[in-house]
Amino acid sequence: MNISIDVKEKDLLAEVSVQGEIDAYTAPKLRSTIFPLSEKDGVQMVVDLSGVNYMDSTGLGVFVGVFKNVKANNGQFKIVGLTERLQRLFEITGLADIIDINSQIEGGVQ
């Protein structure tokens, strides 16, 4: 169960690239890394999950919490690089209707 999280910040843009598995063991590390970014007023956060090969409900919970915090701080939140499996996970849970997700990596927040 490994996870690698790379964060690049420039002004209010926070680009996060995640690789590995997001589960009950790795989700706390993910949350502690990206949650502080979501507290910045007006942050534009883009999370690239193209390197994630597995995610469970714990991971979804992290993204819901971060999404809510970004919105509460007048920011924008986007998830890109979803595999078909992860895309389906977001769709089944209804999160695809709430969170801006895109299977293609476009870069930047729209």
Coordinates of C-alpha atoms in Angstrom, one line a residue:
M1 CA 0.0 0.0 0.0
N2 CA 2.0 2.9 -1.3
I3 CA 1.1 6.4 -2.2
S4 CA 3.2 9.2 -3.7
I5 CA 1.9 12.8 -3.6
D6 CA 3.6 15.6 -5.5
V7 CA 2.4 19.2 -4.9
K8 CA 3.3 22.2 -7.1
E9 CA 2.1 25.6 -6.0
K10 CA 2.2 28.9 -7.8
D11 CA 0.3 31.8 -6.4
L12 CA -3.3 30.4 -5.9
L13 CA -2.9 27.5 -8.2
A14 CA -2.2 24.1 -6.4
E15 CA -1.5 21.2 -8.7
V16 CA -1.5 17.8 -6.9
S17 CA -0.4 14.6 -8.6
V18 CA -1.2 11.3 -6.8
Q19 CA 0.2 7.9 -7.6
G20 CA -0.5 4.5 -6.0
E21 CA -3.4 3.4 -4.0
I22 CA -5.8 5.5 -1.9
D23 CA -7.3 3.4 0.9
A24 CA -7.7 3.4 4.7
Y25 CA -3.9 3.3 5.2
T26 CA -2.9 6.0 2.7
A27 CA -5.8 8.4 2.9
P28 CA -4.6 10.1 6.1
K29 CA -1.3 11.0 4.4
L30 CA -3.3 12.3 1.3
R31 CA -5.6 14.3 3.6
S32 CA -2.8 15.8 5.7
T33 CA -1.0 16.8 2.5
I34 CA -3.8 18.4 0.5
F35 CA -6.2 19.7 3.2
P36 CA -4.0 22.6 4.2
L37 CA -4.0 23.8 0.5
S38 CA -7.8 23.9 0.5
E39 CA -7.8 26.4 3.3
K40 CA -6.3 29.2 1.2
D41 CA -8.9 31.8 0.1
G42 CA -9.5 31.6 -3.6
V43 CA -7.3 28.5 -4.2
Q44 CA -7.6 26.7 -7.6
M45 CA -6.8 23.1 -6.9
V46 CA -6.3 20.5 -9.6
V47 CA -5.8 16.9 -8.5
D48 CA -4.3 14.5 -11.1
L49 CA -5.3 10.9 -10.4
S50 CA -3.9 9.3 -13.5
G51 CA -1.3 7.4 -11.5
V52 CA -3.9 6.0 -9.0
N53 CA -4.7 2.4 -9.6
Y54 CA -7.1 1.8 -6.7
M55 CA -9.3 4.0 -4.5
D56 CA -11.9 3.1 -1.9
S57 CA -14.5 5.0 0.0
T58 CA -11.9 6.4 2.4
G59 CA -10.3 8.2 -0.6
L60 CA -13.7 9.5 -1.7
G61 CA -14.2 10.9 1.8
V62 CA -10.9 12.8 1.6
F63 CA -11.9 14.4 -1.7
V64 CA -15.4 15.3 -0.5
G65 CA -13.9 17.1 2.5
V66 CA -11.3 18.9 0.5
F67 CA -13.9 19.9 -2.1
K68 CA -16.2 21.3 0.6
N69 CA -13.3 23.3 2.1
V70 CA -12.2 24.7 -1.2
K71 CA -15.7 25.8 -2.0
A72 CA -16.1 27.3 1.5
N73 CA -13.0 29.4 0.8
N74 CA -14.2 30.7 -2.6
G75 CA -11.9 28.4 -4.5
Q76 CA -12.2 25.9 -7.4
F77 CA -11.6 22.2 -7.3
K78 CA -11.1 19.8 -10.2
I79 CA -10.0 16.2 -10.5
V80 CA -8.4 15.1 -13.7
G81 CA -6.8 11.9 -15.1
L82 CA -9.4 9.4 -14.0
T83 CA -9.2 5.9 -15.2
E84 CA -12.5 4.3 -16.3
R85 CA -12.7 2.5 -13.0
L86 CA -12.3 5.7 -10.9
Q87 CA -14.6 7.6 -13.2
R88 CA -17.3 5.0 -12.6
L89 CA -16.7 5.2 -8.8
F90 CA -17.4 8.9 -8.9
E91 CA -20.4 8.4 -11.1
I92 CA -21.9 5.6 -9.0
T93 CA -21.6 7.7 -5.8
G94 CA -23.1 10.8 -7.4
L95 CA -19.9 12.8 -6.8
A96 CA -19.4 13.3 -10.5
D97 CA -22.5 15.6 -10.4
I98 CA -21.0 17.7 -7.6
I99 CA -17.2 17.7 -8.2
D100 CA -15.7 18.8 -11.5
I101 CA -14.1 15.7 -12.9
N102 CA -12.5 15.0 -16.2
S103 CA -10.8 11.9 -17.5
Q104 CA -8.6 14.0 -19.7
I105 CA -5.7 16.0 -18.2
E106 CA -6.2 19.6 -19.4
G107 CA -4.2 21.5 -16.9
G108 CA -5.4 24.5 -14.9
V109 CA -8.9 25.1 -13.4
Q110 CA -11.6 26.3 -15.7

